[in-house]
């Protein structure tokens, strides 16, 4: 059994986790919009890189959850 299957067995719990993760992505994306622009003296590219890495990691987890849900619905 994979990590997602070990952590979450119930499909309702999977859907709730997916929803919470999508909300997290939206919150991070909102913070990205508020970062100083590249023209600004306060611009720090590392902040953007860290946030985008978080977004991609969360989106990967969401994808794994959606695959698990699809596979469960197919059976």
PDB file of N, CA and C in Angstrom:
ATOM      1  N   UNK A   1       0.857  -1.188   0.000  1.00  0.00           N
ATOM      2  CA  UNK A   1       0.000   0.000   0.000  1.00  0.00           C
ATOM      3  C   UNK A   1       0.897   1.243   0.000  1.00  0.00           C
ATOM      4  N   UNK A   2       0.526   2.251  -0.783  1.00  0.00           N
ATOM      5  CA  UNK A   2       1.339   3.464  -0.843  1.00  0.00           C
ATOM      6  C   UNK A   2       1.044   4.386   0.343  1.00  0.00           C
ATOM      7  N   UNK A   3       1.797   5.483   0.432  1.00  0.00           N
ATOM      8  CA  UNK A   3       1.656   6.408   1.563  1.00  0.00           C
ATOM      9  C   UNK A   3       0.248   6.969   1.660  1.00  0.00           C
ATOM     10  N   UNK A   4      -0.320   7.435   0.545  1.00  0.00           N
ATOM     11  CA  UNK A   4      -1.671   7.999   0.575  1.00  0.00           C
ATOM     12  C   UNK A   4      -2.655   6.937   1.054  1.00  0.00           C
ATOM     13  N   UNK A   5      -2.527   5.721   0.563  1.00  0.00           N
ATOM     14  CA  UNK A   5      -3.416   4.650   0.980  1.00  0.00           C
ATOM     15  C   UNK A   5      -3.267   4.326   2.446  1.00  0.00           C
ATOM     16  N   UNK A   6      -2.061   4.440   2.970  1.00  0.00           N
ATOM     17  CA  UNK A   6      -1.816   4.167   4.381  1.00  0.00           C
ATOM     18  C   UNK A   6      -2.402   5.257   5.261  1.00  0.00           C
ATOM     19  N   UNK A   7      -2.228   6.506   4.850  1.00  0.00           N
ATOM     20  CA  UNK A   7      -2.684   7.631   5.665  1.00  0.00           C
ATOM     21  C   UNK A   7      -4.206   7.764   5.617  1.00  0.00           C
ATOM     22  N   UNK A   8      -4.771   7.647   4.429  1.00  0.00           N
ATOM     23  CA  UNK A   8      -6.195   7.893   4.258  1.00  0.00           C
ATOM     24  C   UNK A   8      -6.838   6.703   3.559  1.00  0.00           C
ATOM     25  N   UNK A   9      -7.801   6.082   4.209  1.00  0.00           N
ATOM     26  CA  UNK A   9      -8.498   4.951   3.618  1.00  0.00           C
ATOM     27  C   UNK A   9      -9.862   5.393   3.101  1.00  0.00           C
ATOM     28  N   UNK A  10     -10.507   6.278   3.791  1.00  0.00           N
ATOM     29  CA  UNK A  10     -11.857   6.715   3.478  1.00  0.00           C
ATOM     30  C   UNK A  10     -11.861   7.725   2.326  1.00  0.00           C
ATOM     31  N   UNK A  11     -12.713   7.505   1.331  1.00  0.00           N
ATOM     32  CA  UNK A  11     -12.782   8.405   0.163  1.00  0.00           C
ATOM     33  C   UNK A  11     -13.248   9.810   0.558  1.00  0.00           C
ATOM     34  N   UNK A  12     -14.135   9.912   1.531  1.00  0.00           N
ATOM     35  CA  UNK A  12     -14.576  11.237   1.981  1.00  0.00           C
ATOM     36  C   UNK A  12     -13.413  12.016   2.584  1.00  0.00           C
ATOM     37  N   UNK A  13     -12.593  11.325   3.339  1.00  0.00           N
ATOM     38  CA  UNK A  13     -11.421  11.970   3.925  1.00  0.00           C
ATOM     39  C   UNK A  13     -10.448  12.396   2.834  1.00  0.00           C
ATOM     40  N   UNK A  14     -10.311  11.582   1.791  1.00  0.00           N
ATOM     41  CA  UNK A  14      -9.453  11.936   0.658  1.00  0.00           C
ATOM     42  C   UNK A  14      -9.953  13.201  -0.031  1.00  0.00           C
ATOM     43  N   UNK A  15     -11.254  13.267  -0.237  1.00  0.00           N
ATOM     44  CA  UNK A  15     -11.825  14.449  -0.887  1.00  0.00           C
ATOM     45  C   UNK A  15     -11.632  15.693  -0.026  1.00  0.00           C
ATOM     46  N   UNK A  16     -11.778  15.550   1.284  1.00  0.00           N
ATOM     47  CA  UNK A  16     -11.586  16.686   2.190  1.00  0.00           C
ATOM     48  C   UNK A  16     -10.122  17.138   2.169  1.00  0.00           C
ATOM     49  N   UNK A  17      -9.208  16.184   2.186  1.00  0.00           N
ATOM     50  CA  UNK A  17      -7.784  16.512   2.114  1.00  0.00           C
ATOM     51  C   UNK A  17      -7.465  17.232   0.810  1.00  0.00           C
ATOM     52  N   UNK A  18      -8.018  16.751  -0.281  1.00  0.00           N
ATOM     53  CA  UNK A  18      -7.818  17.371  -1.600  1.00  0.00           C
ATOM     54  C   UNK A  18      -8.299  18.821  -1.584  1.00  0.00           C
ATOM     55  N   UNK A  19      -9.466  19.044  -0.999  1.00  0.00           N
ATOM     56  CA  UNK A  19     -10.025  20.396  -0.918  1.00  0.00           C
ATOM     57  C   UNK A  19      -9.115  21.312  -0.085  1.00  0.00           C
ATOM     58  N   UNK A  20      -8.641  20.819   1.040  1.00  0.00           N
ATOM     59  CA  UNK A  20      -7.761  21.623   1.893  1.00  0.00           C
ATOM     60  C   UNK A  20      -6.449  21.946   1.190  1.00  0.00           C
ATOM     61  N   UNK A  21      -5.919  20.990   0.458  1.00  0.00           N
ATOM     62  CA  UNK A  21      -4.679  21.228  -0.274  1.00  0.00           C
ATOM     63  C   UNK A  21      -4.875  22.263  -1.378  1.00  0.00           C
ATOM     64  N   UNK A  22      -6.008  22.192  -2.070  1.00  0.00           N
ATOM     65  CA  UNK A  22      -6.293  23.189  -3.113  1.00  0.00           C
ATOM     66  C   UNK A  22      -6.423  24.584  -2.498  1.00  0.00           C
ATOM     67  N   UNK A  23      -7.021  24.669  -1.314  1.00  0.00           N
ATOM     68  CA  UNK A  23      -7.106  25.949  -0.613  1.00  0.00           C
ATOM     69  C   UNK A  23      -5.712  26.473  -0.257  1.00  0.00           C
ATOM     70  N   UNK A  24      -4.834  25.572   0.153  1.00  0.00           N
ATOM     71  CA  UNK A  24      -3.456  25.962   0.472  1.00  0.00           C
ATOM     72  C   UNK A  24      -2.750  26.527  -0.753  1.00  0.00           C
ATOM     73  N   UNK A  25      -2.960  25.897  -1.897  1.00  0.00           N
ATOM     74  CA  UNK A  25      -2.359  26.390  -3.139  1.00  0.00           C
ATOM     75  C   UNK A  25      -2.867  27.794  -3.442  1.00  0.00           C
ATOM     76  N   UNK A  26      -4.171  28.010  -3.292  1.00  0.00           N
ATOM     77  CA  UNK A  26      -4.731  29.350  -3.547  1.00  0.00           C
ATOM     78  C   UNK A  26      -4.122  30.393  -2.619  1.00  0.00           C
ATOM     79  N   UNK A  27      -3.950  30.041  -1.346  1.00  0.00           N
ATOM     80  CA  UNK A  27      -3.368  30.982  -0.386  1.00  0.00           C
ATOM     81  C   UNK A  27      -1.928  31.333  -0.754  1.00  0.00           C
ATOM     82  N   UNK A  28      -1.155  30.336  -1.146  1.00  0.00           N
ATOM     83  CA  UNK A  28       0.234  30.590  -1.545  1.00  0.00           C
ATOM     84  C   UNK A  28       0.272  31.451  -2.800  1.00  0.00           C
ATOM     85  N   UNK A  29      -0.623  31.167  -3.759  1.00  0.00           N
ATOM     86  CA  UNK A  29      -0.659  31.962  -4.986  1.00  0.00           C
ATOM     87  C   UNK A  29      -1.036  33.409  -4.698  1.00  0.00           C
ATOM     88  N   UNK A  30      -1.891  33.625  -3.713  1.00  0.00           N
ATOM     89  CA  UNK A  30      -2.245  35.000  -3.335  1.00  0.00           C
ATOM     90  C   UNK A  30      -1.032  35.721  -2.738  1.00  0.00           C
ATOM     91  N   UNK A  31      -0.233  35.001  -1.963  1.00  0.00           N
ATOM     92  CA  UNK A  31       0.986  35.593  -1.404  1.00  0.00           C
ATOM     93  C   UNK A  31       1.986  35.912  -2.509  1.00  0.00           C
ATOM     94  N   UNK A  32       2.028  35.067  -3.531  1.00  0.00           N
ATOM     95  CA  UNK A  32       2.930  35.310  -4.660  1.00  0.00           C
ATOM     96  C   UNK A  32       2.597  36.625  -5.352  1.00  0.00           C
ATOM     97  N   UNK A  33       1.318  36.906  -5.477  1.00  0.00           N
ATOM     98  CA  UNK A  33       0.879  38.141  -6.134  1.00  0.00           C
ATOM     99  C   UNK A  33       1.340  39.358  -5.343  1.00  0.00           C
ATOM    100  N   UNK A  34       1.412  39.208  -4.022  1.00  0.00           N
ATOM    101  CA  UNK A  34       1.789  40.329  -3.158  1.00  0.00           C
ATOM    102  C   UNK A  34       3.298  40.543  -3.038  1.00  0.00           C
ATOM    103  N   UNK A  35       4.087  39.640  -3.603  1.00  0.00           N
ATOM    104  CA  UNK A  35       5.545  39.812  -3.534  1.00  0.00           C
ATOM    105  C   UNK A  35       5.968  41.027  -4.356  1.00  0.00           C
ATOM    106  N   UNK A  36       7.049  41.669  -3.942  1.00  0.00           N
ATOM    107  CA  UNK A  36       7.548  42.810  -4.728  1.00  0.00           C
ATOM    108  C   UNK A  36       7.919  42.385  -6.147  1.00  0.00           C
ATOM    109  N   UNK A  37       7.757  43.284  -7.089  1.00  0.00           N
ATOM    110  CA  UNK A  37       8.075  42.974  -8.487  1.00  0.00           C
ATOM    111  C   UNK A  37       9.593  42.914  -8.682  1.00  0.00           C
ATOM    112  N   UNK A  38       9.997  42.391  -9.810  1.00  0.00           N
ATOM    113  CA  UNK A  38      11.424  42.256 -10.103  1.00  0.00           C
ATOM    114  C   UNK A  38      12.131  43.606 -10.176  1.00  0.00           C
ATOM    115  N   UNK A  39      11.388  44.659 -10.447  1.00  0.00           N
ATOM    116  CA  UNK A  39      11.967  45.996 -10.541  1.00  0.00           C
ATOM    117  C   UNK A  39      12.206  46.624  -9.176  1.00  0.00           C
ATOM    118  N   UNK A  40      11.597  46.072  -8.159  1.00  0.00           N
ATOM    119  CA  UNK A  40      11.665  46.640  -6.816  1.00  0.00           C
ATOM    120  C   UNK A  40      12.987  46.296  -6.133  1.00  0.00           C
ATOM    121  N   UNK A  41      13.414  47.184  -5.230  1.00  0.00           N
ATOM    122  CA  UNK A  41      14.639  46.930  -4.473  1.00  0.00           C
ATOM    123  C   UNK A  41      14.430  45.831  -3.435  1.00  0.00           C
ATOM    124  N   UNK A  42      13.198  45.602  -3.014  1.00  0.00           N
ATOM    125  CA  UNK A  42      12.899  44.560  -2.022  1.00  0.00           C
ATOM    126  C   UNK A  42      12.742  43.184  -2.652  1.00  0.00           C
ATOM    127  N   UNK A  43      12.882  43.098  -3.947  1.00  0.00           N
ATOM    128  CA  UNK A  43      12.681  41.835  -4.652  1.00  0.00           C
ATOM    129  C   UNK A  43      13.704  40.800  -4.204  1.00  0.00           C
ATOM    130  N   UNK A  44      13.203  39.630  -3.831  1.00  0.00           N
ATOM    131  CA  UNK A  44      14.063  38.509  -3.432  1.00  0.00           C
ATOM    132  C   UNK A  44      13.573  37.277  -4.186  1.00  0.00           C
ATOM    133  N   UNK A  45      14.303  36.852  -5.209  1.00  0.00           N
ATOM    134  CA  UNK A  45      13.835  35.726  -6.021  1.00  0.00           C
ATOM    135  C   UNK A  45      13.692  34.425  -5.237  1.00  0.00           C
ATOM    136  N   UNK A  46      14.429  34.285  -4.142  1.00  0.00           N
ATOM    137  CA  UNK A  46      14.353  33.037  -3.374  1.00  0.00           C
ATOM    138  C   UNK A  46      12.966  32.844  -2.756  1.00  0.00           C
ATOM    139  N   UNK A  47      12.306  33.932  -2.376  1.00  0.00           N
ATOM    140  CA  UNK A  47      10.947  33.821  -1.835  1.00  0.00           C
ATOM    141  C   UNK A  47      10.002  33.206  -2.861  1.00  0.00           C
ATOM    142  N   UNK A  48      10.106  33.685  -4.080  1.00  0.00           N
ATOM    143  CA  UNK A  48       9.254  33.178  -5.147  1.00  0.00           C
ATOM    144  C   UNK A  48       9.560  31.700  -5.438  1.00  0.00           C
ATOM    145  N   UNK A  49      10.822  31.358  -5.435  1.00  0.00           N
ATOM    146  CA  UNK A  49      11.212  29.972  -5.696  1.00  0.00           C
ATOM    147  C   UNK A  49      10.660  29.052  -4.618  1.00  0.00           C
ATOM    148  N   UNK A  50      10.787  29.444  -3.360  1.00  0.00           N
ATOM    149  CA  UNK A  50      10.275  28.631  -2.254  1.00  0.00           C
ATOM    150  C   UNK A  50       8.763  28.455  -2.373  1.00  0.00           C
ATOM    151  N   UNK A  51       8.052  29.534  -2.646  1.00  0.00           N
ATOM    152  CA  UNK A  51       6.593  29.454  -2.764  1.00  0.00           C
ATOM    153  C   UNK A  51       6.181  28.574  -3.941  1.00  0.00           C
ATOM    154  N   UNK A  52       6.852  28.728  -5.069  1.00  0.00           N
ATOM    155  CA  UNK A  52       6.503  27.918  -6.236  1.00  0.00           C
ATOM    156  C   UNK A  52       6.822  26.436  -5.996  1.00  0.00           C
ATOM    157  N   UNK A  53       7.885  26.167  -5.252  1.00  0.00           N
ATOM    158  CA  UNK A  53       8.209  24.784  -4.908  1.00  0.00           C
ATOM    159  C   UNK A  53       7.115  24.188  -4.044  1.00  0.00           C
ATOM    160  N   UNK A  54       6.617  24.970  -3.095  1.00  0.00           N
ATOM    161  CA  UNK A  54       5.507  24.508  -2.250  1.00  0.00           C
ATOM    162  C   UNK A  54       4.276  24.207  -3.102  1.00  0.00           C
ATOM    163  N   UNK A  55       3.965  25.116  -4.013  1.00  0.00           N
ATOM    164  CA  UNK A  55       2.795  24.934  -4.882  1.00  0.00           C
ATOM    165  C   UNK A  55       2.944  23.653  -5.701  1.00  0.00           C
ATOM    166  N   UNK A  56       4.093  23.451  -6.319  1.00  0.00           N
ATOM    167  CA  UNK A  56       4.297  22.256  -7.145  1.00  0.00           C
ATOM    168  C   UNK A  56       4.230  20.978  -6.311  1.00  0.00           C
ATOM    169  N   UNK A  57       4.770  21.017  -5.106  1.00  0.00           N
ATOM    170  CA  UNK A  57       4.718  19.843  -4.229  1.00  0.00           C
ATOM    171  C   UNK A  57       3.283  19.517  -3.850  1.00  0.00           C
ATOM    172  N   UNK A  58       2.527  20.535  -3.472  1.00  0.00           N
ATOM    173  CA  UNK A  58       1.122  20.323  -3.101  1.00  0.00           C
ATOM    174  C   UNK A  58       0.325  19.842  -4.306  1.00  0.00           C
ATOM    175  N   UNK A  59       0.582  20.425  -5.476  1.00  0.00           N
ATOM    176  CA  UNK A  59      -0.132  19.986  -6.679  1.00  0.00           C
ATOM    177  C   UNK A  59       0.192  18.534  -7.022  1.00  0.00           C
ATOM    178  N   UNK A  60       1.401  18.098  -6.753  1.00  0.00           N
ATOM    179  CA  UNK A  60       1.765  16.701  -6.974  1.00  0.00           C
ATOM    180  C   UNK A  60       0.977  15.791  -6.035  1.00  0.00           C
ATOM    181  N   UNK A  61       0.861  16.193  -4.788  1.00  0.00           N
ATOM    182  CA  UNK A  61       0.083  15.413  -3.816  1.00  0.00           C
ATOM    183  C   UNK A  61      -1.383  15.367  -4.234  1.00  0.00           C
ATOM    184  N   UNK A  62      -1.918  16.490  -4.693  1.00  0.00           N
ATOM    185  CA  UNK A  62      -3.307  16.532  -5.174  1.00  0.00           C
ATOM    186  C   UNK A  62      -3.477  15.558  -6.342  1.00  0.00           C
ATOM    187  N   UNK A  63      -2.526  15.537  -7.255  1.00  0.00           N
ATOM    188  CA  UNK A  63      -2.583  14.627  -8.399  1.00  0.00           C
ATOM    189  C   UNK A  63      -2.600  13.169  -7.934  1.00  0.00           C
ATOM    190  N   UNK A  64      -1.764  12.837  -6.963  1.00  0.00           N
ATOM    191  CA  UNK A  64      -1.731  11.474  -6.431  1.00  0.00           C
ATOM    192  C   UNK A  64      -3.077  11.115  -5.813  1.00  0.00           C
ATOM    193  N   UNK A  65      -3.659  12.042  -5.076  1.00  0.00           N
ATOM    194  CA  UNK A  65      -4.977  11.810  -4.468  1.00  0.00           C
ATOM    195  C   UNK A  65      -6.027  11.596  -5.547  1.00  0.00           C
ATOM    196  N   UNK A  66      -6.012  12.438  -6.581  1.00  0.00           N
ATOM    197  CA  UNK A  66      -6.992  12.300  -7.661  1.00  0.00           C
ATOM    198  C   UNK A  66      -6.831  10.965  -8.390  1.00  0.00           C
ATOM    199  N   UNK A  67      -5.602  10.522  -8.563  1.00  0.00           N
ATOM    200  CA  UNK A  67      -5.375   9.205  -9.186  1.00  0.00           C
ATOM    201  C   UNK A  67      -5.944   8.095  -8.308  1.00  0.00           C
ATOM    202  N   UNK A  68      -5.714   8.197  -7.016  1.00  0.00           N
ATOM    203  CA  UNK A  68      -6.244   7.207  -6.072  1.00  0.00           C
ATOM    204  C   UNK A  68      -7.773   7.205  -6.119  1.00  0.00           C
ATOM    205  N   UNK A  69      -8.375   8.394  -6.142  1.00  0.00           N
ATOM    206  CA  UNK A  69      -9.839   8.487  -6.193  1.00  0.00           C
ATOM    207  C   UNK A  69     -10.370   7.886  -7.487  1.00  0.00           C
ATOM    208  N   UNK A  70      -9.695   8.179  -8.585  1.00  0.00           N
ATOM    209  CA  UNK A  70     -10.114   7.647  -9.889  1.00  0.00           C
ATOM    210  C   UNK A  70     -10.048   6.133  -9.884  1.00  0.00           C
ATOM    211  N   UNK A  71      -8.953   5.602  -9.367  1.00  0.00           N
ATOM    212  CA  UNK A  71      -8.765   4.168  -9.329  1.00  0.00           C
ATOM    213  C   UNK A  71      -9.832   3.499  -8.446  1.00  0.00           C
ATOM    214  N   UNK A  72     -10.160   4.129  -7.316  1.00  0.00           N
ATOM    215  CA  UNK A  72     -11.181   3.582  -6.419  1.00  0.00           C
ATOM    216  C   UNK A  72     -12.567   3.628  -7.060  1.00  0.00           C
ATOM    217  N   UNK A  73     -12.853   4.709  -7.784  1.00  0.00           N
ATOM    218  CA  UNK A  73     -14.164   4.842  -8.438  1.00  0.00           C
ATOM    219  C   UNK A  73     -14.310   3.871  -9.603  1.00  0.00           C
ATOM    220  N   UNK A  74     -13.183   3.524 -10.221  1.00  0.00           N
ATOM    221  CA  UNK A  74     -13.205   2.611 -11.352  1.00  0.00           C
ATOM    222  C   UNK A  74     -13.509   1.183 -10.906  1.00  0.00           C
ATOM    223  N   UNK A  75     -13.095   0.831  -9.679  1.00  0.00           N
ATOM    224  CA  UNK A  75     -13.300  -0.532  -9.166  1.00  0.00           C
ATOM    225  C   UNK A  75     -14.669  -0.739  -8.656  1.00  0.00           C
TER     226      UNK A  75
END
